PDB file of C-alpha atoms and ligand atoms in Angstrom:
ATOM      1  CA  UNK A   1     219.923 150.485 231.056  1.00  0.00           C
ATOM      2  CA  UNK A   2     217.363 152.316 232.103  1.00  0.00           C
ATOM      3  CA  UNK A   3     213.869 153.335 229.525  1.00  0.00           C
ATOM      4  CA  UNK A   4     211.109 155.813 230.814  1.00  0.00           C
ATOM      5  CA  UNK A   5     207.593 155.392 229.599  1.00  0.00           C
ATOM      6  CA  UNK A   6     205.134 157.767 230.308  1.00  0.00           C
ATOM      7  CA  UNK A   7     201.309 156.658 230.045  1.00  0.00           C
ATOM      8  CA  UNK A   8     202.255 152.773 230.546  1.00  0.00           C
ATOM      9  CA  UNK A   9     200.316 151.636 232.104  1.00  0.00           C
ATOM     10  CA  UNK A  10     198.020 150.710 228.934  1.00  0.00           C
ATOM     11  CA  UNK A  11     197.079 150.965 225.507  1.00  0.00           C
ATOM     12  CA  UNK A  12     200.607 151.718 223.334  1.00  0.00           C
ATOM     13  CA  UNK A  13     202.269 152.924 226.307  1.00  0.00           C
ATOM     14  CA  UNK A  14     202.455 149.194 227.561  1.00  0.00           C
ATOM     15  CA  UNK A  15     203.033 147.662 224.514  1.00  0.00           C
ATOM     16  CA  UNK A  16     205.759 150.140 223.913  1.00  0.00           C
ATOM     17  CA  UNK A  17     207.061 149.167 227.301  1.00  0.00           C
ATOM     18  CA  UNK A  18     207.225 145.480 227.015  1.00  0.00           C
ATOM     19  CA  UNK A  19     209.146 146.026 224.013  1.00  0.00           C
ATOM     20  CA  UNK A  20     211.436 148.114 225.354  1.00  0.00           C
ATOM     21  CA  UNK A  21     211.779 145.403 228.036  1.00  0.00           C
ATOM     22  CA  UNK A  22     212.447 142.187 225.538  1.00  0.00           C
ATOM     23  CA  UNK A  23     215.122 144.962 223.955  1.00  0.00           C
ATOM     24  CA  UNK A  24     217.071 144.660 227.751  1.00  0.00           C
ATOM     25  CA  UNK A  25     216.109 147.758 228.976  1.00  0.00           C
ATOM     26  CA  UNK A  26     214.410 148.305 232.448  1.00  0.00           C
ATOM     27  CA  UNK A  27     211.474 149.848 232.265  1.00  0.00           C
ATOM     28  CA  UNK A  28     210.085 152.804 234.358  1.00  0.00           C
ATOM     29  CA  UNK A  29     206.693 152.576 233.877  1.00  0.00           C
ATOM     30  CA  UNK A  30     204.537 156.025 234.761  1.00  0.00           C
ATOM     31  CA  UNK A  31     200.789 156.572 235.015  1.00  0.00           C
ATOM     32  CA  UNK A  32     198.604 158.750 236.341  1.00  0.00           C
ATOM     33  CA  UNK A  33     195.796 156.899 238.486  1.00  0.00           C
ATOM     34  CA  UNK A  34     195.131 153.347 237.086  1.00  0.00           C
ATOM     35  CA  UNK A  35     197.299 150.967 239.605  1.00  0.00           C
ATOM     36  CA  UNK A  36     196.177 147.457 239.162  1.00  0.00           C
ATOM     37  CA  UNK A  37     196.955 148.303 235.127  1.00  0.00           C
ATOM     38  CA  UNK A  38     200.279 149.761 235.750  1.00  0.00           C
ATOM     39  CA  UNK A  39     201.334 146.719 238.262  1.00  0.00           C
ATOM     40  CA  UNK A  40     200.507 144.190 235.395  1.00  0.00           C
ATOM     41  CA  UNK A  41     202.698 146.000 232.775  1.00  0.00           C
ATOM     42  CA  UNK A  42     205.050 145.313 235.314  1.00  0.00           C
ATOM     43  CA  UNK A  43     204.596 141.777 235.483  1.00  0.00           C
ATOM     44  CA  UNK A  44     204.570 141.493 231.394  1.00  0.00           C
ATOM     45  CA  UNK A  45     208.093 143.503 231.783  1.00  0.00           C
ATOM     46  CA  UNK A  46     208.744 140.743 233.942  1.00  0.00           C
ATOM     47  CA  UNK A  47     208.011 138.027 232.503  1.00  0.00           C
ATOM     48  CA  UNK A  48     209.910 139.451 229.297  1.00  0.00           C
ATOM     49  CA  UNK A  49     212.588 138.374 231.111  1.00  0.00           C
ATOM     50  CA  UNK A  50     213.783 142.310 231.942  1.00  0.00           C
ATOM     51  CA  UNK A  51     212.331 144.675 235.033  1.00  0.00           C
ATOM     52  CA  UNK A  52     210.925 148.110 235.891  1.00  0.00           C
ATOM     53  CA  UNK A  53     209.579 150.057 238.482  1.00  0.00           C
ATOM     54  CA  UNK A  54     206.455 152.072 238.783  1.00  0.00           C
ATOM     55  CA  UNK A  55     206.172 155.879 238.938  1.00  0.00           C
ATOM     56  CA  UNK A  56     203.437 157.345 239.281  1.00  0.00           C
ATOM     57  CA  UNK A  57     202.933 160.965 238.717  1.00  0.00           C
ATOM     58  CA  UNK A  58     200.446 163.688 236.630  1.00  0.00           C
ATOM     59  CA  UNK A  59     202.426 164.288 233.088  1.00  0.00           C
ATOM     60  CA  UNK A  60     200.732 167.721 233.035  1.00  0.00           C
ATOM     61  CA  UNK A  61     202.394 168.894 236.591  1.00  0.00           C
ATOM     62  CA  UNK A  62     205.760 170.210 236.358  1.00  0.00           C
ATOM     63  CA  UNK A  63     206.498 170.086 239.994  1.00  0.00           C
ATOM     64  CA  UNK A  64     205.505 166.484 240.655  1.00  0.00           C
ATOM     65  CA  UNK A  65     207.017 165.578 237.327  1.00  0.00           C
ATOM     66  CA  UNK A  66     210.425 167.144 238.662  1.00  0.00           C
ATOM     67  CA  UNK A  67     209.766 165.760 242.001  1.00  0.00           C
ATOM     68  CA  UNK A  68     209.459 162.142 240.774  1.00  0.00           C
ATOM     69  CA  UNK A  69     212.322 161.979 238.700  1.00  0.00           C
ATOM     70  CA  UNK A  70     214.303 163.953 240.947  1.00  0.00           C
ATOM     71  CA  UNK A  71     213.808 161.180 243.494  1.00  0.00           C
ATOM     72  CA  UNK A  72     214.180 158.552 240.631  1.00  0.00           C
ATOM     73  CA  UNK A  73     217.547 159.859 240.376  1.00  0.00           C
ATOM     74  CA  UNK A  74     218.747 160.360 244.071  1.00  0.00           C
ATOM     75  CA  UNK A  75     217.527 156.394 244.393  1.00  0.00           C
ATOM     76  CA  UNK A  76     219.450 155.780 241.118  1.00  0.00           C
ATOM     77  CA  UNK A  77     222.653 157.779 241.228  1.00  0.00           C
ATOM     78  CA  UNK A  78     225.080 155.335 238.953  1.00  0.00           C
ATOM     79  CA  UNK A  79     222.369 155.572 236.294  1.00  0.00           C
ATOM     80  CA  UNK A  80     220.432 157.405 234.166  1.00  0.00           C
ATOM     81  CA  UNK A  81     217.358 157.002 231.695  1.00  0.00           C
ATOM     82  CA  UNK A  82     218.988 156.600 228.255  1.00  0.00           C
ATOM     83  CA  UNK A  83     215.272 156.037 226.440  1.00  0.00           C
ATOM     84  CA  UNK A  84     212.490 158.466 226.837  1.00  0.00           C
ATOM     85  CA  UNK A  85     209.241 157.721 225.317  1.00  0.00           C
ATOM     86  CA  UNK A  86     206.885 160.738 226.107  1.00  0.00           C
ATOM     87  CA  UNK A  87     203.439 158.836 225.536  1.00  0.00           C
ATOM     88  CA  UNK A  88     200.818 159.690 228.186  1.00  0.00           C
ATOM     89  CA  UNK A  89     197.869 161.515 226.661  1.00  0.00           C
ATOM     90  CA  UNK A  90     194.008 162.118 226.620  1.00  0.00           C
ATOM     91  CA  UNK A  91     191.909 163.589 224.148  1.00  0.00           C
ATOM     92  CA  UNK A  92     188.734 165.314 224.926  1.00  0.00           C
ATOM     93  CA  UNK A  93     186.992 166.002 221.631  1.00  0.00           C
ATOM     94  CA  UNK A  94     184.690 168.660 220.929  1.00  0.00           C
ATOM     95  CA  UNK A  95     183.835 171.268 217.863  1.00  0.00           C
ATOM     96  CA  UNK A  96     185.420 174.407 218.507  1.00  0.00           C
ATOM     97  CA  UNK A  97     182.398 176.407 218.994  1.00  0.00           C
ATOM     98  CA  UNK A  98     180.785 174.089 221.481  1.00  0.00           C
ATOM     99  CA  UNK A  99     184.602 173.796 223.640  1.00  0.00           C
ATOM    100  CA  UNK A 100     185.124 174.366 227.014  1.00  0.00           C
ATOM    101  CA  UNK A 101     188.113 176.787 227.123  1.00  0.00           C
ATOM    102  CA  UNK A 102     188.985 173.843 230.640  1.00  0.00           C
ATOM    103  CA  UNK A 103     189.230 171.137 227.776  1.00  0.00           C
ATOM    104  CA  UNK A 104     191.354 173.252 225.467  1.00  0.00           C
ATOM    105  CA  UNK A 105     193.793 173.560 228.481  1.00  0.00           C
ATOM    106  CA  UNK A 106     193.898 170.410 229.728  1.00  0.00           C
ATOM    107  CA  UNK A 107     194.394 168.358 226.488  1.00  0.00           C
ATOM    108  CA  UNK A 108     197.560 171.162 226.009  1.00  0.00           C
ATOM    109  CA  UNK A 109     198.349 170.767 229.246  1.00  0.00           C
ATOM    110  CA  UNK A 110     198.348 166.825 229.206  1.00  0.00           C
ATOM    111  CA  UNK A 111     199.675 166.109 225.696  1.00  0.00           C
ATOM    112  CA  UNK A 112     202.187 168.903 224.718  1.00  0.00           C
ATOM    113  CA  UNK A 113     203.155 170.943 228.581  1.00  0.00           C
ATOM    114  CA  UNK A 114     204.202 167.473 229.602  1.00  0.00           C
ATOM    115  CA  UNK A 115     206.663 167.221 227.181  1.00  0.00           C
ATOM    116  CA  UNK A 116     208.494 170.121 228.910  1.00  0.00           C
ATOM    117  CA  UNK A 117     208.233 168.294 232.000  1.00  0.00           C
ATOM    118  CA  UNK A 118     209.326 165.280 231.849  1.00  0.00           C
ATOM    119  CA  UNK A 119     212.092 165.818 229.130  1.00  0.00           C
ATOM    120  CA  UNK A 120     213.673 168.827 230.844  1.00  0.00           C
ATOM    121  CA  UNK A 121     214.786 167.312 233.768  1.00  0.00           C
ATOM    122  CA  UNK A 122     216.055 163.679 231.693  1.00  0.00           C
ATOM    123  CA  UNK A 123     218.326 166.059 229.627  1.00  0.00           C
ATOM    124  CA  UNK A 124     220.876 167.259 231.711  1.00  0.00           C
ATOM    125  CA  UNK A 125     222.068 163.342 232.094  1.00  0.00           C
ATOM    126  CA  UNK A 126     221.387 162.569 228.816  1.00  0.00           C
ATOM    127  CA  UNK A 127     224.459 165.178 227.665  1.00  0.00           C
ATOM    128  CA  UNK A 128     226.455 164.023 230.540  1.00  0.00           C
ATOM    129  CA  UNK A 129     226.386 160.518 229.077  1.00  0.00           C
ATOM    130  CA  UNK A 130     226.273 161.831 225.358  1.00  0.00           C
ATOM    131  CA  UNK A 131     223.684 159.162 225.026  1.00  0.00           C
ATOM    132  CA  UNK A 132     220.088 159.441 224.263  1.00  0.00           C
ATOM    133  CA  UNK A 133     216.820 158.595 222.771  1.00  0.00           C
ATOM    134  CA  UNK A 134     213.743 160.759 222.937  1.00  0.00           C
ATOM    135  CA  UNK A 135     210.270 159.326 221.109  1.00  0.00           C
ATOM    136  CA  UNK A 136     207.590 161.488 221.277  1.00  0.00           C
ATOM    137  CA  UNK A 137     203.804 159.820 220.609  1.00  0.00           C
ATOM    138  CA  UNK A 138     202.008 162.531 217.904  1.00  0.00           C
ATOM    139  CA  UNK A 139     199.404 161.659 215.748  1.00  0.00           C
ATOM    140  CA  UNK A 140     197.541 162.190 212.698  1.00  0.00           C
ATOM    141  CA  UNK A 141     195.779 164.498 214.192  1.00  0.00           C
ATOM    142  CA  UNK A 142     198.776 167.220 214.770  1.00  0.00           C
ATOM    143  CA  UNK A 143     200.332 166.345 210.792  1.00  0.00           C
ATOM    144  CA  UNK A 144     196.750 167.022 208.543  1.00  0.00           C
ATOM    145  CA  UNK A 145     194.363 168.028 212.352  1.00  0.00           C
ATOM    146  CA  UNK A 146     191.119 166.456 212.851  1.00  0.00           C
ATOM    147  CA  UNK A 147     187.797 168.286 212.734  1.00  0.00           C
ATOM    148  CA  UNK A 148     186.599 167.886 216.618  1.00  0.00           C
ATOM    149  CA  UNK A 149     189.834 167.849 218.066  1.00  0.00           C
ATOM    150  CA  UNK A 150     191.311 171.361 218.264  1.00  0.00           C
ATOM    151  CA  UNK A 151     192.764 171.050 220.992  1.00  0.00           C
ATOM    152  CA  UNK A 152     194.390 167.573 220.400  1.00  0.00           C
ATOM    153  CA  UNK A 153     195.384 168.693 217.103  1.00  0.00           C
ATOM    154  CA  UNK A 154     197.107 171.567 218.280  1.00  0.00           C
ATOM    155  CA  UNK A 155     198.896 169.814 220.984  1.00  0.00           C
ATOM    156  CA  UNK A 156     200.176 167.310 218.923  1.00  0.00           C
ATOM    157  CA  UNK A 157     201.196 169.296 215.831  1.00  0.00           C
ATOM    158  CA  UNK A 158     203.305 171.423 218.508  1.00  0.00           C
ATOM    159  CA  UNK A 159     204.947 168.361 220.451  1.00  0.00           C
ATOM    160  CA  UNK A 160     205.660 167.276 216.224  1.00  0.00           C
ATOM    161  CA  UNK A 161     207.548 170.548 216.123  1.00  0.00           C
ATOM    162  CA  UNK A 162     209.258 170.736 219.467  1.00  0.00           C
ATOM    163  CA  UNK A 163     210.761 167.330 218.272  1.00  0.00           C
ATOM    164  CA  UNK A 164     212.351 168.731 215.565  1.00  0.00           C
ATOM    165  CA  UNK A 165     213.798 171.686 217.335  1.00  0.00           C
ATOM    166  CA  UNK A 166     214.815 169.544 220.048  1.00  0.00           C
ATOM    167  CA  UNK A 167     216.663 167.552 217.564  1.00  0.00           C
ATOM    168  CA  UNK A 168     218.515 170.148 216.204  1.00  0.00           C
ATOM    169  CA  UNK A 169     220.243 171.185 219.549  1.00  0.00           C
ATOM    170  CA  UNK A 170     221.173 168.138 221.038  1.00  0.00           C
ATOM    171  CA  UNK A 171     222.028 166.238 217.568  1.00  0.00           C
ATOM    172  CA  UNK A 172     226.013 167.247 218.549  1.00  0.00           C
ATOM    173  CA  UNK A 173     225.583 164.985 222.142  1.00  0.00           C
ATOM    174  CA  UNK A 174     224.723 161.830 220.397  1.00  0.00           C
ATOM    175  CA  UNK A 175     220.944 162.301 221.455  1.00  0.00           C
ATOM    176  CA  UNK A 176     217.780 161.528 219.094  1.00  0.00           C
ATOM    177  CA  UNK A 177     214.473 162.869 218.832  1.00  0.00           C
ATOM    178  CA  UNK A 178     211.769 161.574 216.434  1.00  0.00           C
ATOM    179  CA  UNK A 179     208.198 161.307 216.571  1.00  0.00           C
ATOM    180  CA  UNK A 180     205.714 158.783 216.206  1.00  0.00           C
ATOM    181  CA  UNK A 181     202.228 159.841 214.506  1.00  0.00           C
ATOM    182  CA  UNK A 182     199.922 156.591 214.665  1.00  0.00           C
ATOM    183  CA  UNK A 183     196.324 156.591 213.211  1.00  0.00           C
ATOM    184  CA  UNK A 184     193.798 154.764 214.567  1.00  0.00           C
ATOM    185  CA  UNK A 185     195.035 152.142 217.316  1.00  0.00           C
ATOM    186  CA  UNK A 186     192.939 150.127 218.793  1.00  0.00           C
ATOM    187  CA  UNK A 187     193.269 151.339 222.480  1.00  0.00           C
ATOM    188  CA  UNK A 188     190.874 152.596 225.020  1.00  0.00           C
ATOM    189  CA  UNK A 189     191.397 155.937 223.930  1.00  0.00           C
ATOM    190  CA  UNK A 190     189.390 155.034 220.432  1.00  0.00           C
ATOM    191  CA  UNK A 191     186.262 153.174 222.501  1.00  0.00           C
ATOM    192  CA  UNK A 192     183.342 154.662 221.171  1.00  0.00           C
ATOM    193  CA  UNK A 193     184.718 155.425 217.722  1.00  0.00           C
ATOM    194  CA  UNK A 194     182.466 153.398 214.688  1.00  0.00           C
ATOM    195  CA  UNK A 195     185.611 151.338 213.778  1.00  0.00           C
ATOM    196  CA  UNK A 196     183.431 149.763 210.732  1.00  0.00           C
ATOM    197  CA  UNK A 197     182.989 153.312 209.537  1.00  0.00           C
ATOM    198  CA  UNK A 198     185.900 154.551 210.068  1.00  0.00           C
ATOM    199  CA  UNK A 199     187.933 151.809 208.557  1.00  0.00           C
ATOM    200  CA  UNK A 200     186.647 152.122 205.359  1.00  0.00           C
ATOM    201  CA  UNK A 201     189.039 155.527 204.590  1.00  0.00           C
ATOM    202  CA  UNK A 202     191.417 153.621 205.902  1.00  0.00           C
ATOM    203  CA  UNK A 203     193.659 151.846 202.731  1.00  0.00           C
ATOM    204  CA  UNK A 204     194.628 148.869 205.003  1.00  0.00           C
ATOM    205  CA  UNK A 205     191.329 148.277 206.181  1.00  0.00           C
ATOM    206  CA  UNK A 206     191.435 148.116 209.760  1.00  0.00           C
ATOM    207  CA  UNK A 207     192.783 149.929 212.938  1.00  0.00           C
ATOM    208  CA  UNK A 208     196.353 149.305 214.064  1.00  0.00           C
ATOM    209  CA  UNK A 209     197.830 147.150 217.465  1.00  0.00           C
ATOM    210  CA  UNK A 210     199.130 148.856 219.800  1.00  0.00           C
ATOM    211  CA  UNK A 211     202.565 146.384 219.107  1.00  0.00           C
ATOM    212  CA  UNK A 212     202.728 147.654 215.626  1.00  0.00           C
ATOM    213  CA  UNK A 213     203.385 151.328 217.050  1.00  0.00           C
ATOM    214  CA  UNK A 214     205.607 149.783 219.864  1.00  0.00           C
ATOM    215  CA  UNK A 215     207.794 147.879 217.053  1.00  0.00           C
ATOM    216  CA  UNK A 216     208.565 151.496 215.393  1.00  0.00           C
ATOM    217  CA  UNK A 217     209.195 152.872 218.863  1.00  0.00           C
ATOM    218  CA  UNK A 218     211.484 150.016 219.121  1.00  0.00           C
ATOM    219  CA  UNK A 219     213.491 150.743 216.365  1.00  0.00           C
ATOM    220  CA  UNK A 220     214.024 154.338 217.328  1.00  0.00           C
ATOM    221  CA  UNK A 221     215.020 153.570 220.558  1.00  0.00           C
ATOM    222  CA  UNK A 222     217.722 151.005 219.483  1.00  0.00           C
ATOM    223  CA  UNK A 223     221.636 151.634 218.305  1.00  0.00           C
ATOM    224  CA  UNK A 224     220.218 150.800 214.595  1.00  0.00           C
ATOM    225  CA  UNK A 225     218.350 153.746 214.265  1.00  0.00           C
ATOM    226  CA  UNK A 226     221.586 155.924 215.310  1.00  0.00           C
ATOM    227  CA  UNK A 227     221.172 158.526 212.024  1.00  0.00           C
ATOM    228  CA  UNK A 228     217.918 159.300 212.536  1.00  0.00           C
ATOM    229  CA  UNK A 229     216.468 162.820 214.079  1.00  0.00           C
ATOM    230  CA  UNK A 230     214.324 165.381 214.176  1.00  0.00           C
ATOM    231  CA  UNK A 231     211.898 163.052 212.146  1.00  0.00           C
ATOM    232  CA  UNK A 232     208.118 161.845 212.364  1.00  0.00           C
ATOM    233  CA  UNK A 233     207.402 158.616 211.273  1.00  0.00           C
ATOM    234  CA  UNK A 234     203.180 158.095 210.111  1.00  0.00           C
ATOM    235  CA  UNK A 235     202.172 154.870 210.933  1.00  0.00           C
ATOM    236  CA  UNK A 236     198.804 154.736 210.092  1.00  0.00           C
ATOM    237  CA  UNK A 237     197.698 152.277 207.742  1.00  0.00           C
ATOM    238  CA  UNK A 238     198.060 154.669 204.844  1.00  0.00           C
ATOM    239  CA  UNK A 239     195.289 156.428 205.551  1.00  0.00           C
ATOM    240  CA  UNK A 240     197.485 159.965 205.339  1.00  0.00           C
ATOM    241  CA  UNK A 241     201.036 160.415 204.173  1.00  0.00           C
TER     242      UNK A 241
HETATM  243  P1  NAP B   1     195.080 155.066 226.495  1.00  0.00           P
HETATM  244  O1  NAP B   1     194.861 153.618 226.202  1.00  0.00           O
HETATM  245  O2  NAP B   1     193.914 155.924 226.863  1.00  0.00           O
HETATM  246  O3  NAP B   1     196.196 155.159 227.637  1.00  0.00           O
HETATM  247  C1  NAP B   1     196.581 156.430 228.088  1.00  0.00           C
HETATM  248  C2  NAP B   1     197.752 156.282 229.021  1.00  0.00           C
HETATM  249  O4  NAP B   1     198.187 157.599 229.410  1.00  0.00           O
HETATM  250  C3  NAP B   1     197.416 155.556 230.308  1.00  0.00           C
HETATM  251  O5  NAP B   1     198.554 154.831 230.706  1.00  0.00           O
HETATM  252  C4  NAP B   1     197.135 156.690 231.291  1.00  0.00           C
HETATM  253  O6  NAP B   1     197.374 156.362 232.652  1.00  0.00           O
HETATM  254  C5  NAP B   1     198.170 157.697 230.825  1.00  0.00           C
HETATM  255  N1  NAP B   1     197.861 159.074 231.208  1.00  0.00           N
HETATM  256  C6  NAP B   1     196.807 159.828 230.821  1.00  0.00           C
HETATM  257  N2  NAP B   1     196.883 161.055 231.377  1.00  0.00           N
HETATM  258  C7  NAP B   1     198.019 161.051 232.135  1.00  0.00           C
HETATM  259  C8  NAP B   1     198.645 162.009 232.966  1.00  0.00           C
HETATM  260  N3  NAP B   1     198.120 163.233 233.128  1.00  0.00           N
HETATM  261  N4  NAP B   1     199.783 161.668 233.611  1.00  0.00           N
HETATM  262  C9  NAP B   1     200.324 160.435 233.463  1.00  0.00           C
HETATM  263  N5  NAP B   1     199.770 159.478 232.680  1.00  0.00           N
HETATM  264  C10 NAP B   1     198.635 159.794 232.035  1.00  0.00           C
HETATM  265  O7  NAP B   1     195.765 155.810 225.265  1.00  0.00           O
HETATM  266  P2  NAP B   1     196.563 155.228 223.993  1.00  0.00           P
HETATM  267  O8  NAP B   1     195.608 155.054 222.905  1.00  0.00           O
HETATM  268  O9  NAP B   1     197.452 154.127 224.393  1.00  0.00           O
HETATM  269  O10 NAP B   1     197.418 156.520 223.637  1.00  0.00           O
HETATM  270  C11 NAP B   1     198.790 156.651 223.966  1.00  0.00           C
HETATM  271  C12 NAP B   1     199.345 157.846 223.198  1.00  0.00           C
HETATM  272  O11 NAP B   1     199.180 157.619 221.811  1.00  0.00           O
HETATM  273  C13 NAP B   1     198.628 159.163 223.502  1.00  0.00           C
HETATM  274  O12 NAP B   1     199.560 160.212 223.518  1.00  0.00           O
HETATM  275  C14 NAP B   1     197.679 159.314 222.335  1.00  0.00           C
HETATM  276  O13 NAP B   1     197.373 160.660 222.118  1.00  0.00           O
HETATM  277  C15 NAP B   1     198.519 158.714 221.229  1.00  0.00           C
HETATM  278  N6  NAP B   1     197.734 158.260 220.076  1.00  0.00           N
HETATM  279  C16 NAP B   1     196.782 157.287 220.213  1.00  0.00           C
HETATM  280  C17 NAP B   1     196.062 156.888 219.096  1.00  0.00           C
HETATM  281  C18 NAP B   1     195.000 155.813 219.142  1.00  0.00           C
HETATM  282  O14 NAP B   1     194.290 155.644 218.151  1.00  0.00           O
HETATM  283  N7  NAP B   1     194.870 155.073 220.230  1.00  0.00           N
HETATM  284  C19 NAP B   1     196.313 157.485 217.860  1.00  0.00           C
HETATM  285  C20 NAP B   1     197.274 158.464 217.765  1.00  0.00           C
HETATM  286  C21 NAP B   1     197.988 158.831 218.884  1.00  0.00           C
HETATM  287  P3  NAP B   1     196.195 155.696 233.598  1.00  0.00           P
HETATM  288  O15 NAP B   1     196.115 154.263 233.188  1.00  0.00           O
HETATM  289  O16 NAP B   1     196.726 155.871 234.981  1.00  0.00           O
HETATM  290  O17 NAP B   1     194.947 156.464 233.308  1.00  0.00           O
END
């Protein structure tokens, strides 16, 4: 059994795969540049007991996405990847007036075009198996949008709504799609944030683990969670519902 994770190689990405691999599954574990991080998610996957591989490709490039799986597959042909957690993302924050139209497209580019490719080419095996599970990592920031981030905001609400259509076509093949929309985590994406400040609006009074959002992602991705689709799941504290 075979789980793809992209961006795992920290933050909830590598939480989300170690669960995956205490769950049995073995974990392919992408990334974009950070290698020594990426080889020790390995070695928690590992240790979990489970294994994985790396693969290491740009999210927001369709052709080496394609590529990479492609040869995933060829080196793989009696299996498939029944799990799909689409998690790699950046955010580049700016107000709108003062945005560089380069970090508009790149944050799209990065957190929404990727979900085009790297699901598309999963799918076709997927229906073949009439098996699947598809996560997709939103935020808070695509559900109410976030003053600063247009651009992240935009990409996320869109990846919130190509889960639901998603859903809706391959509900018949046994496949799932759901989103996750997590608040503030405490990852390297949110260095630099005033955590004291920002905590305060924040009913449970602190920022979330990256496990907490890997223990929903968890749940979605198991047999349990078998009648639920096309949904996303806030896990933020209660700061927005
Ligand atoms: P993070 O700690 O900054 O980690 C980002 C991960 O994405 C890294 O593994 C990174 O790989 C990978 N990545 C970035 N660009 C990539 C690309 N073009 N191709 C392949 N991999 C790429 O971020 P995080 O906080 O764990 O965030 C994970 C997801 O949760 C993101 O989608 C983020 O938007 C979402 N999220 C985070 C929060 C939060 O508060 N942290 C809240 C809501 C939603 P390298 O190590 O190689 O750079």
């Amino acid at each position: 059994m075979y789980a793809l994770v992209t961006g795992g190689s920290r933050g909830i990405g590598r939480a989300v795969s170690l669960k995956l691999a205490q769950m049995g599954y073995k974990v392919v574990i992408n990334y974009q540049s950070n290698d020594i991080e990426a080889q020790k998610t390995l070695e928690m996957c590992r240790d979990a007991g489970s294994d994985g591989e790396l693969l290491k490709f740009d999210v927001s490039d369709s052709a080496a996405a394609t590529n990479a799986i492609g040869q995933w597959q060829k080196d793989h042909p009696n299996d498939y990847i029944e799990v799909l957690v689409n998690n790699a993302g950046i955010r580049k924050d700016n107000l709108m007036i003062w945005m560089e139209q380069e970090d508009f497209d790149r944050v799209l580019r990065t957190n929404l075009f990727s979900f085009y490719n790297v699901t598309h080419p999963l799918l076709q095996p997927m229906i073949r198996h009439k098996y699947g599970r598809i996560i997709n990592m939103a935020s808070l920031s695509g559900q109410k949008g976030l003053p600063g981030q247009c651009n992240y905001s935009a990409a996320k609400g869109g990846l919130i709504a190509a889960t639901k259509a998603l859903a809706q076509e391959i509900g018949r093949k046994n496949i799932t799609v759901n989103a996750v929309a997590p608040g503030f985590v405490r990852t390297d994406m949110v260095e630099g944030l005033d955590e004291a400040e920002l905590k305060k609006a924040i009913p449970m009074n602190r920022f979330g683990e990256p496990e907490e959002i890997a223990a929903l992602v968890g749940f979605l991705a198991s047999k349990e969670a078998s009648y639920i689709t096309g949904e996303c799941i806030a896990i933020n504290g209660g700061l927005y519902s």
